[in-house]
Tab-separated table of C-alpha atoms and ligand atoms in Angstrom:
chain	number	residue	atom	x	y	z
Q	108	UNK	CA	-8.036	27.940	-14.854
Q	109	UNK	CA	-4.221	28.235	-14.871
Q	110	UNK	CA	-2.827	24.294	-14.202
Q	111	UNK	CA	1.080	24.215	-13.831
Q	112	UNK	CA	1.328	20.506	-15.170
Q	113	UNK	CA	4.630	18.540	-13.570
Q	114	UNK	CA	5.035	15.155	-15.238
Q	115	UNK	CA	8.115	14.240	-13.450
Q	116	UNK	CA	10.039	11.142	-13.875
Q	117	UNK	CA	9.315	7.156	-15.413
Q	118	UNK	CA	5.679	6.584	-15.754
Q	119	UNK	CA	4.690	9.951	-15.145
Q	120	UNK	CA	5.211	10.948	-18.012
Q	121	UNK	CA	3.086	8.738	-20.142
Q	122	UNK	CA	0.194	9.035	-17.481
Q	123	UNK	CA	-0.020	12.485	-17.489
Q	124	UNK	CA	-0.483	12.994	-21.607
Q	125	UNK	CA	-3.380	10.286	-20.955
Q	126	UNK	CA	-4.639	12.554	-18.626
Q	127	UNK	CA	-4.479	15.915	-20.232
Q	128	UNK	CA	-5.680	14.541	-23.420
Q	129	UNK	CA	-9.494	13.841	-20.803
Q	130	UNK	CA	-8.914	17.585	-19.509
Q	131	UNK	CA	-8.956	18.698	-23.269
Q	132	UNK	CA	-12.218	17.080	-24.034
Q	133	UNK	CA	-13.861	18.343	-20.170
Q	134	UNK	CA	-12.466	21.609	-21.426
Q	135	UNK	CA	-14.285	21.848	-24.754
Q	136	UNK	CA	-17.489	20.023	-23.463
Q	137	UNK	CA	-17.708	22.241	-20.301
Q	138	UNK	CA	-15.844	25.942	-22.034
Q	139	UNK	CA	-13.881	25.718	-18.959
Q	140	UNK	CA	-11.134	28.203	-20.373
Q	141	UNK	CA	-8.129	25.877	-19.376
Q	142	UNK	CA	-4.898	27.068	-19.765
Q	143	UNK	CA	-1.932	24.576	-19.256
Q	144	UNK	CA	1.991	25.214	-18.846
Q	145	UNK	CA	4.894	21.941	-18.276
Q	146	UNK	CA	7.543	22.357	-16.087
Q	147	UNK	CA	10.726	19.547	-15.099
Q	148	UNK	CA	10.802	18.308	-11.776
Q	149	UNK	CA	12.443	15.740	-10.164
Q	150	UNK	CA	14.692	13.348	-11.758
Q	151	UNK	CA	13.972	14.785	-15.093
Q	152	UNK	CA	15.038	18.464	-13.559
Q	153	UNK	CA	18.302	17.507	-11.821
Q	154	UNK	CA	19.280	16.423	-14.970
Q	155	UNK	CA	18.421	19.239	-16.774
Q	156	UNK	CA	19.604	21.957	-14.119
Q	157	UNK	CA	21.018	20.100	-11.237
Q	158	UNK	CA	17.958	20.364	-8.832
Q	159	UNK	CA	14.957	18.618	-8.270
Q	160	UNK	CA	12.679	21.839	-7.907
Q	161	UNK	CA	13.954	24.231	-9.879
Q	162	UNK	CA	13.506	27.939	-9.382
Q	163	UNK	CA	10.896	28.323	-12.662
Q	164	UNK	CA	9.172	25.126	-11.614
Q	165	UNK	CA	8.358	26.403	-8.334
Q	166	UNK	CA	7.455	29.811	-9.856
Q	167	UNK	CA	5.091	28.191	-12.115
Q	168	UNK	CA	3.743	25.802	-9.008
Q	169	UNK	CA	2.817	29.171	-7.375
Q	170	UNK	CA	1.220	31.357	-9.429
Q	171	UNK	CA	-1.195	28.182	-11.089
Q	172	UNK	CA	-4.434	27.517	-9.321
Q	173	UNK	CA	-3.272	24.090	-9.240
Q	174	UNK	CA	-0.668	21.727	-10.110
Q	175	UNK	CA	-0.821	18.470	-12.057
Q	176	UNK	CA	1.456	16.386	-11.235
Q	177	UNK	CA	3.001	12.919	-12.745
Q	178	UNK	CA	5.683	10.918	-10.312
Q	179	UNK	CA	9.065	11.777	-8.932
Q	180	UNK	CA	12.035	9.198	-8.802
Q	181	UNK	CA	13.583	6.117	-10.208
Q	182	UNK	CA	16.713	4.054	-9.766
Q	183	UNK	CA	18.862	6.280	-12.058
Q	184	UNK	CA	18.925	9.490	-9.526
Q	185	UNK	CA	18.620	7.110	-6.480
Q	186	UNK	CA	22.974	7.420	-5.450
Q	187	UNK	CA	22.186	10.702	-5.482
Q	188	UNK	CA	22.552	13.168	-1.789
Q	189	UNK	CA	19.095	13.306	0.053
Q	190	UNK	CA	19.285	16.609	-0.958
Q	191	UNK	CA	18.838	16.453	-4.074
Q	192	UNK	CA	16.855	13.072	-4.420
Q	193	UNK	CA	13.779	13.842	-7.082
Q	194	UNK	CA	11.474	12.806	-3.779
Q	195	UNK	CA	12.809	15.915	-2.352
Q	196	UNK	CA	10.940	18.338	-4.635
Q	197	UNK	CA	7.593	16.654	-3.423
Q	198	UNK	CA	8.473	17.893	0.040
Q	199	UNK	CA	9.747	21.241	-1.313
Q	200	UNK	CA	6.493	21.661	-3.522
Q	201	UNK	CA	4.192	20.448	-0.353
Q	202	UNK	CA	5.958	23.084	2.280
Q	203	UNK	CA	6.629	25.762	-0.441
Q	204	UNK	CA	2.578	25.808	-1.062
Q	205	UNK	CA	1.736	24.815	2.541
Q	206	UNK	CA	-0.276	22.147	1.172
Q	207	UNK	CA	-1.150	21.037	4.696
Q	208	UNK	CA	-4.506	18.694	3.537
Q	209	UNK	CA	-3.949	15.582	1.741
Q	210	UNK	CA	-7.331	13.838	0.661
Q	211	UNK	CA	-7.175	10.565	-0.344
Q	212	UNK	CA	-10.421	8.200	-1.712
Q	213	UNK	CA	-10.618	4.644	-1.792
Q	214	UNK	CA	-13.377	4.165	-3.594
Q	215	UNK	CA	-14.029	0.560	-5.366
Q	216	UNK	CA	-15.060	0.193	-8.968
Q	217	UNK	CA	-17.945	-2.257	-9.505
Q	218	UNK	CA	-16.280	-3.588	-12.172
Q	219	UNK	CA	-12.831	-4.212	-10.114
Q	220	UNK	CA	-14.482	-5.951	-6.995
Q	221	UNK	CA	-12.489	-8.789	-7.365
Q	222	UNK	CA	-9.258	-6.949	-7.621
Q	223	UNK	CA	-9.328	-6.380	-3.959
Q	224	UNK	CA	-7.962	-9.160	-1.728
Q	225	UNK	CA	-10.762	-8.506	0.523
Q	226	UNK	CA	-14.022	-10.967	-0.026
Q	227	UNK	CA	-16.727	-9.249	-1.859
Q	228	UNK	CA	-18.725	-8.514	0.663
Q	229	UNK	CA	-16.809	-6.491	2.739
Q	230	UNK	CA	-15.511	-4.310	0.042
Q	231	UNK	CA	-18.113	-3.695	-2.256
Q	232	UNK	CA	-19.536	-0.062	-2.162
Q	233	UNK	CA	-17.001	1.473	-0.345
Q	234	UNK	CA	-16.418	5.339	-0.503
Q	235	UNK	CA	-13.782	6.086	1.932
Q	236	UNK	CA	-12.424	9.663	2.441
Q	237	UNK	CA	-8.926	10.059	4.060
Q	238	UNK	CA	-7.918	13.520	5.276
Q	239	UNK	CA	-4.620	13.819	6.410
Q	240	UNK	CA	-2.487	16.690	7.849
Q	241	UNK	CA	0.170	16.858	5.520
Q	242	UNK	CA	2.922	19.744	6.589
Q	243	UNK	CA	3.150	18.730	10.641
Q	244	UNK	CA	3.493	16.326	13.706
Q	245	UNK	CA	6.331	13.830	14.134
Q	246	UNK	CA	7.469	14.269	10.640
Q	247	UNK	CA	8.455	18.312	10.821
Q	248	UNK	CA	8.465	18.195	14.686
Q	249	UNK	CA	11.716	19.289	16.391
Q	250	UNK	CA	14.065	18.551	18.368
Q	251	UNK	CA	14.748	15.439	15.962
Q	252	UNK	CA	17.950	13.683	15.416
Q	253	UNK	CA	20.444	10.587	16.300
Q	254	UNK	CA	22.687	11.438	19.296
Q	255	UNK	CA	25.446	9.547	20.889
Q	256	UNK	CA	25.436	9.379	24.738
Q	257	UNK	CA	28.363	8.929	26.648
Q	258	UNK	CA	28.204	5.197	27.192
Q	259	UNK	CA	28.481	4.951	23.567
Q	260	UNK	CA	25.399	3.793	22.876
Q	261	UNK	CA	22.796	6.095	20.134
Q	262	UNK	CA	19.314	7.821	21.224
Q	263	UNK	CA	17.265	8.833	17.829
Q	264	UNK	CA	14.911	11.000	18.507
Q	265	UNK	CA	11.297	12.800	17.117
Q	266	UNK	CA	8.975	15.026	18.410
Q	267	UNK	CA	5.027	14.586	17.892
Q	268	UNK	CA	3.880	18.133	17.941
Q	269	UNK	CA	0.405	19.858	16.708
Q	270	UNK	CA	-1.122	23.630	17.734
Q	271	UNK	CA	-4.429	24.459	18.007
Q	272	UNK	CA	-4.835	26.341	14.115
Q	273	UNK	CA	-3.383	23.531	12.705
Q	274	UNK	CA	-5.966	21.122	14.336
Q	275	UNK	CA	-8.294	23.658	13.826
Q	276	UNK	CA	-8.169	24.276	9.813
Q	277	UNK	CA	-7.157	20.343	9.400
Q	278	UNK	CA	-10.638	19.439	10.769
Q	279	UNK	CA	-12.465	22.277	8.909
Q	280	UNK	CA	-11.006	20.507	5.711
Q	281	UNK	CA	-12.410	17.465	6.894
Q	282	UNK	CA	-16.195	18.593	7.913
Q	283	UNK	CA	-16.522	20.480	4.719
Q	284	UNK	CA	-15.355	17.332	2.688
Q	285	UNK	CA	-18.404	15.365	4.957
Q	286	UNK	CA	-20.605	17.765	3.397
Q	287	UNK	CA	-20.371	17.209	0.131
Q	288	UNK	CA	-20.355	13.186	1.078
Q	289	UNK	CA	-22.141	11.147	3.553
Q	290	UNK	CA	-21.815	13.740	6.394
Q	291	UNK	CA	-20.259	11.478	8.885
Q	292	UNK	CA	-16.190	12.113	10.106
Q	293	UNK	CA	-14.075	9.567	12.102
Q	294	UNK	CA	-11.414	11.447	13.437
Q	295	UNK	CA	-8.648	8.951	14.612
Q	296	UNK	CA	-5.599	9.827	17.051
Q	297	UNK	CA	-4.003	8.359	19.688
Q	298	UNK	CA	-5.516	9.788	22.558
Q	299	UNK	CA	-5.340	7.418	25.282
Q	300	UNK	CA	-0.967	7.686	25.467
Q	301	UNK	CA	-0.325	10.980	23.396
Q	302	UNK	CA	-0.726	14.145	24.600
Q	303	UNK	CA	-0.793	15.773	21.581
Q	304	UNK	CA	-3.238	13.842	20.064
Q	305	UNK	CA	-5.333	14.596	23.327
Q	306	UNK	CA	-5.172	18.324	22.253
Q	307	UNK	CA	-6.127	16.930	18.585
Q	308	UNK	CA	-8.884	15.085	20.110
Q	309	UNK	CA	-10.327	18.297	22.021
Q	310	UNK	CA	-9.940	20.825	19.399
Q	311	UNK	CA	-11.454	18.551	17.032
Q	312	UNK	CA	-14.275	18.129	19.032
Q	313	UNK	CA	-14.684	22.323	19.391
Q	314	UNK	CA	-14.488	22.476	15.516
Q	315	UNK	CA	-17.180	20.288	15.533
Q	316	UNK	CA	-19.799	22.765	17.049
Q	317	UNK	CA	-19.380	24.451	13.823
Q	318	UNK	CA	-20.545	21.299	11.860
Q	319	UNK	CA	-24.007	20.631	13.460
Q	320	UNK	CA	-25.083	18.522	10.604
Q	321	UNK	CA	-22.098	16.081	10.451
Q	322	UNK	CA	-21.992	13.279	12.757
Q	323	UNK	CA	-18.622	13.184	14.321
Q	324	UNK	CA	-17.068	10.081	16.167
Q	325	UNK	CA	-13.340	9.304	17.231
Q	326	UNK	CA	-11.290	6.187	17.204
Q	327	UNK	CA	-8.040	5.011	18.299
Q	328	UNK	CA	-5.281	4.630	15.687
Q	329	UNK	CA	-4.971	0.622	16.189
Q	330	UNK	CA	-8.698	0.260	16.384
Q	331	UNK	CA	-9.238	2.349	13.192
Q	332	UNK	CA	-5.898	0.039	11.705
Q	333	UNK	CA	-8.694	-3.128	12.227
Q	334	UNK	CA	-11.994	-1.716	11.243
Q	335	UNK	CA	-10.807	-0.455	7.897
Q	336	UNK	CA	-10.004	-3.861	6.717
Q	337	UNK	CA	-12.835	-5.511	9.161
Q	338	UNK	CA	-15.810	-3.591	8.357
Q	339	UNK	CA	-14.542	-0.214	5.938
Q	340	UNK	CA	-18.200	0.486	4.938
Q	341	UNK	CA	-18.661	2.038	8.327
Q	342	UNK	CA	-16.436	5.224	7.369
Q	343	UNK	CA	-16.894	8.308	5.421
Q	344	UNK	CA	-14.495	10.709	5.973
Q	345	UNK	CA	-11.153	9.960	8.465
Q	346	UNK	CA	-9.245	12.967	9.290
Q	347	UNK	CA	-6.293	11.917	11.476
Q	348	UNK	CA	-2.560	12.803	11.634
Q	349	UNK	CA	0.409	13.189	9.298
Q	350	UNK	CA	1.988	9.634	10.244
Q	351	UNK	CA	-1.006	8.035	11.340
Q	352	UNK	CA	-2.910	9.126	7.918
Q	353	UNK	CA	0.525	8.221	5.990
Q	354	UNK	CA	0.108	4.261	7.041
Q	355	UNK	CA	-4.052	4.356	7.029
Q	356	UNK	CA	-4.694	6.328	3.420
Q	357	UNK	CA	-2.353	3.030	1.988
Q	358	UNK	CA	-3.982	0.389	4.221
Q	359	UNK	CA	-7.549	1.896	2.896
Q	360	UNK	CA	-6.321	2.354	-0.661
Q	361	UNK	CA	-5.124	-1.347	-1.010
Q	362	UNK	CA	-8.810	-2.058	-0.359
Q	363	UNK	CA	-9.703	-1.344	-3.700
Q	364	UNK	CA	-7.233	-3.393	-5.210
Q	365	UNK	CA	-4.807	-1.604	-7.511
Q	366	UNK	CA	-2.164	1.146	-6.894
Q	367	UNK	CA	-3.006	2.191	-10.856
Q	368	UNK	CA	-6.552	3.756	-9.555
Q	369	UNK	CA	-5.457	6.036	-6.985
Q	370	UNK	CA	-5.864	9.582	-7.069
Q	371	UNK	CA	-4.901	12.606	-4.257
Q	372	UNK	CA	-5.214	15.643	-3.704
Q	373	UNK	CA	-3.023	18.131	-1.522
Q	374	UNK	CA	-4.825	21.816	-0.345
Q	375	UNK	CA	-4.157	24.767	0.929
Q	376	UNK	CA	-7.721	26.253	0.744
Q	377	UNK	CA	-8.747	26.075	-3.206
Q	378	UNK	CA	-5.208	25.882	-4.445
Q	379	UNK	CA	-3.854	22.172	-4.771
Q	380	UNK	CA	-1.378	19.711	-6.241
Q	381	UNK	CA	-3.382	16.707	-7.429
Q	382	UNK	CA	-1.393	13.665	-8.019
Q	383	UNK	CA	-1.329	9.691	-8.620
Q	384	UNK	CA	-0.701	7.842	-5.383
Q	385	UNK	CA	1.454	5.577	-7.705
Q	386	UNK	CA	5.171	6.389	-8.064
Q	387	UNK	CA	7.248	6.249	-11.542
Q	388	UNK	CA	7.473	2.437	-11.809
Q	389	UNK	CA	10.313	2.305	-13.633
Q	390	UNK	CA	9.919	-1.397	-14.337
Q	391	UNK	CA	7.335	-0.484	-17.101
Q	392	UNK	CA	7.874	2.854	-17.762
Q	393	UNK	CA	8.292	3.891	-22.049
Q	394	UNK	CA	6.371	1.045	-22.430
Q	395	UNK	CA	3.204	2.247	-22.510
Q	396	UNK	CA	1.548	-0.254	-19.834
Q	397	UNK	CA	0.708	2.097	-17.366
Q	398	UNK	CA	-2.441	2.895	-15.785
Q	399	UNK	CA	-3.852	6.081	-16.285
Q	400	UNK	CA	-6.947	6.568	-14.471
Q	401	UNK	CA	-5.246	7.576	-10.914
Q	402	UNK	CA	-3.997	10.471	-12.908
Q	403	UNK	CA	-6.990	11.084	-14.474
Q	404	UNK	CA	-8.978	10.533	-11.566
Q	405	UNK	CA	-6.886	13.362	-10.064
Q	406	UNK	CA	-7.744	15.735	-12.713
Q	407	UNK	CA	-11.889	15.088	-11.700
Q	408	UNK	CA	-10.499	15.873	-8.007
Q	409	UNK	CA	-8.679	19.037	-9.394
Q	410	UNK	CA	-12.032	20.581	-11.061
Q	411	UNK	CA	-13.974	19.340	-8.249
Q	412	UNK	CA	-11.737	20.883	-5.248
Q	413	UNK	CA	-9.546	23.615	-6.903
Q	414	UNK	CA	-12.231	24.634	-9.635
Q	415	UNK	CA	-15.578	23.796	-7.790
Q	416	UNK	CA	-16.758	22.054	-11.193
Q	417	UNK	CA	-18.513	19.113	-9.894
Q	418	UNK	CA	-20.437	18.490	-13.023
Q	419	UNK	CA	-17.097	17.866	-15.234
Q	420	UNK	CA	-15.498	15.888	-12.253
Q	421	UNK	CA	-18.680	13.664	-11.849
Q	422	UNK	CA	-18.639	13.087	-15.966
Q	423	UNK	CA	-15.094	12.367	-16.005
Q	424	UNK	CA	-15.454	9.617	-13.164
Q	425	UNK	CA	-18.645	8.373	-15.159
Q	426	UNK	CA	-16.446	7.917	-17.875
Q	427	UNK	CA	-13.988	6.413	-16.249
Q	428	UNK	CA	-17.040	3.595	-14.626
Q	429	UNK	CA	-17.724	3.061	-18.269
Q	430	UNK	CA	-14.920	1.879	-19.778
Q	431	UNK	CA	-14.172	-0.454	-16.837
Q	432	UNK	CA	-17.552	-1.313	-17.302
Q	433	UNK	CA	-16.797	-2.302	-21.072
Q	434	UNK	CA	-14.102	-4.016	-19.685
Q	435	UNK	CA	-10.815	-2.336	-21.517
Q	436	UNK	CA	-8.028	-2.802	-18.670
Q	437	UNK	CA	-4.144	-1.948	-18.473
Q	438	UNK	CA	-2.231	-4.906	-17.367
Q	439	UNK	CA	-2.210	-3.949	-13.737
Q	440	UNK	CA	-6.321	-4.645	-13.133
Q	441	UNK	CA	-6.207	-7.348	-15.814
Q	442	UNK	CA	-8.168	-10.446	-15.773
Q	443	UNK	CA	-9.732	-12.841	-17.974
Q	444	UNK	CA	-12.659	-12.313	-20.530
Q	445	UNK	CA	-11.168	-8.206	-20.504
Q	446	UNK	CA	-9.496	-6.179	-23.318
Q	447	UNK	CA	-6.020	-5.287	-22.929
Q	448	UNK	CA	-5.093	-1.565	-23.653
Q	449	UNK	CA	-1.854	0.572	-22.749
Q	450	UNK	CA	-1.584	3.262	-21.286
Q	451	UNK	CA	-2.163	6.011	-24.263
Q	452	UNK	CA	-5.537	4.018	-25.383
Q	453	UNK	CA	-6.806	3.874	-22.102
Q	454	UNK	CA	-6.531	7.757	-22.378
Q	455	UNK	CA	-8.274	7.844	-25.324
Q	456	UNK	CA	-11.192	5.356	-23.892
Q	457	UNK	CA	-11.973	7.780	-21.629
Q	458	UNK	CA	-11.960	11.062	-23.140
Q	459	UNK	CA	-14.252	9.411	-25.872
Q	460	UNK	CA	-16.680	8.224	-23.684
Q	461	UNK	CA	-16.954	12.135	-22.515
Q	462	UNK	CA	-20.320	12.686	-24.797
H	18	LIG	P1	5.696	2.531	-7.711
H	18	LIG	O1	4.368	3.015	-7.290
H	18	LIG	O2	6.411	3.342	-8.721
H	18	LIG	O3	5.568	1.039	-8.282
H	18	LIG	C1	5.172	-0.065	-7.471
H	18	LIG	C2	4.620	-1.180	-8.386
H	18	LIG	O4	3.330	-0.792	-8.878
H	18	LIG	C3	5.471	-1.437	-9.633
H	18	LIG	O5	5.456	-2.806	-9.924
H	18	LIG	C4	4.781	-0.658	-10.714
H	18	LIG	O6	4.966	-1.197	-12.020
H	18	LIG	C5	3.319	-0.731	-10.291
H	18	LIG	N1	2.591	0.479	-10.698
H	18	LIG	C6	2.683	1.700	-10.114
H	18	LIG	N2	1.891	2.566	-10.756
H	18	LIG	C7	1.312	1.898	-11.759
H	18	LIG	C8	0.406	2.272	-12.774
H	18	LIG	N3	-0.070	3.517	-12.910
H	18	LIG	N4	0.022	1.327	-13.652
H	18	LIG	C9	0.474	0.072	-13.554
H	18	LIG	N5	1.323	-0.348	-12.614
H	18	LIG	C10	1.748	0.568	-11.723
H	18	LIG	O7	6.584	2.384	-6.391
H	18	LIG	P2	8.136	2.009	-6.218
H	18	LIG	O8	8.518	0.976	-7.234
H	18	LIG	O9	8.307	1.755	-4.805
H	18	LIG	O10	8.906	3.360	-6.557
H	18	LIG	C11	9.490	3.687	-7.815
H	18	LIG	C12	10.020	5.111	-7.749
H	18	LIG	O11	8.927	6.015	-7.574
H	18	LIG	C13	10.955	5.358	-6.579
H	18	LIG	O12	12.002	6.185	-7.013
H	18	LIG	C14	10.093	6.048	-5.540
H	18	LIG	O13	10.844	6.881	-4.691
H	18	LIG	C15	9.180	6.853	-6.435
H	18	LIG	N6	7.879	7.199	-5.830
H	18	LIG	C16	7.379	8.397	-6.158
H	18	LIG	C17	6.124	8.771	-5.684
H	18	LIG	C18	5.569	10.078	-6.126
H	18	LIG	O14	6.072	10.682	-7.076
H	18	LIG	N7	4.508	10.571	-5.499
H	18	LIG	C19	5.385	7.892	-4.898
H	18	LIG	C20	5.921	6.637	-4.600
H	18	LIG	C21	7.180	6.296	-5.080
């Protein structure tokens, strides 16, 4: 298992030792044979060498079977040219290994219930799987641009645009991901104005014949917007658009309360970048307050979708139920009656409650 592990900028850092420090003990527990290699990107790289994704970095990125990766950004490198922003080398890394499925969970922790701003009743047990198309539609489509017409006046422009194999291995993604969970896929789109999503709509519904055993429905984008914060227990797996599963996968994240406990994953097949949702928070970053678990939450999804190891990921999110359930929280899902920890104990919580 070859991991080409990115820490990146601000918090990223710190989150990603936490995590590796878990992977260590999965690795001796399990004799998974993990071999790790850092690389700069982002903020930390254009420093360094003037780019956000170096050459090497992206070398390293490619011949891993997956990537680990921190945050990107912060208000140091933010005058910087678009170009060479540190969010560019997310894009770069994303296109560069077609990473064109982005699975997001929202899952809620027992113990953080009353984290969410959502009553108890409506958010407790929910396992939410959001599968997003992650290299097309409106944000690669082209023509795109700001024009002037000849009254003076500007015309910006973007072009919504899908074809039938992406559709196609988008939704396989998404029925194989049912599979393994509750077997039931929501697949959300815009039909009733866009075209495109009509095609989206149709193909989806031919991948389907495939999928026999997993109940497929489909909902409009604004409908799905109000039944993930109405009644969210009704969903399983979403698979849905680039944009439209940008702005859902937060709005379903945010109903588990905090931005510290998110984990992704982006695939091309077995090979993927797993990643915090979080950013670099530079407002606490070298000061050992962040939250770990979204990064190691990401490393469970790593052995679990790039590795097939569903026994370590399941003992690594056990782990991670336990010392919630002992109550030991970073500031962000603080409340009274728990322990404080920072970020590098929480790390160490968790790899010692791997027996
Ligand atoms: P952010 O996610 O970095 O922070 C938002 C708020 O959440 C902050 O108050 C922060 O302290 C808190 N927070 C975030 N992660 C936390 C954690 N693990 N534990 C505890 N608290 C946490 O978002 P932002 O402030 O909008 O962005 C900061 C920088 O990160 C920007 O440069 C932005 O472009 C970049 N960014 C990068 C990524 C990425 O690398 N995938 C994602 C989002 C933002």
């Amino acid at each position: 298992m070859k991991i080409a592990v990115l820490p990146g900028d601000g918090i990223g850092q710190e989150v990603v030792v936490a995590a590796l420090s878990v992977l260590e003990k999965i690795d001796r527990k399990y004799g998974l044979k993990v071999e790790t290699e850092k690389a700069n990107v982002g903020g930390t790289a254009y420093d360094e060498s003037g780019t956000p994704l170096p050459d090497a970095t992206l070398k390293l990125a490619k011949e891993a079977d997956a990537v680990l990766l921190g945050a990107v950004g912060g208000p140091k490198w933010e005058p910087l040219d678009y170009a060479v922003r540190p969010e560019r080398a997310l894009l770069g890394l994303r296109a560069e290994l077609d990473l064109y499925a982005n699975l997001r969970p929202a899952k809620i922790y027992p113990a953080l219930v009353d984290a969410s701003s959502l009553k108890r009743e409506v958010v407790e047990g929910i396992d939410i799987m959001v599968v997003r198309e992650l290299v097309g539609g409106i944000y690669f489509g082209k023509p795109k641009g700001v024009e002037t017409l000849p009254d003076g006046t500007e015309r910006g422009f973007n072009t919504l645009t899908y074809t039938t194999p992406e559709i196609e291995r988008i939704a396989k993604v998404a029925f194989d991901v049912a599979r393994k969970r509750g077997s039931k896929v929501c697949s959300v789109d815009k039909a009733n104005v866009l075209e495109c999503t009509e095609l989206w709509r149709r193909v989806v519904t031919k991948v389907h014949k495939d999928y026999a055993d997993v109940a497929l429905s489909h909902m409009y984008v604004d409908n799905a917007a109000m039944q993930l914060v109405r009644w969210p227990k009704q969903f399983d797996v979403i698979v849905t658009t680039n944009m439209f599963g940008d702005i859902l996968s937060d709005c379903a994240a945010m109903l588990t309360g905090s931005i510290g406990m998110l984990p992704s994953a982006s695939l091309s097949g077995t090979k993927g970048m797993y990643e915090p949702v979080h950013g670099s928070a530079p407002d606490i970053a070298g000061q050992d307050k962040a939250n770990p678990l979204a990064t190691i939450l990401s490393v469970a999804m790593m052995l679990q979708y790039s590795f097939g190891r569903l026994d370590a990921a399941a003992d690594i999110e056990q782990a991670v139920t336990k010392v919630l359930d002992q109550r030991y929280r970073t500031g962000d899902i603080m409340s009274a009656g728990m322990s404080l920890v920072g970020c590098r104990r929480m790390g160490e919580l968790v790899a010692e409650a791997i027996a």
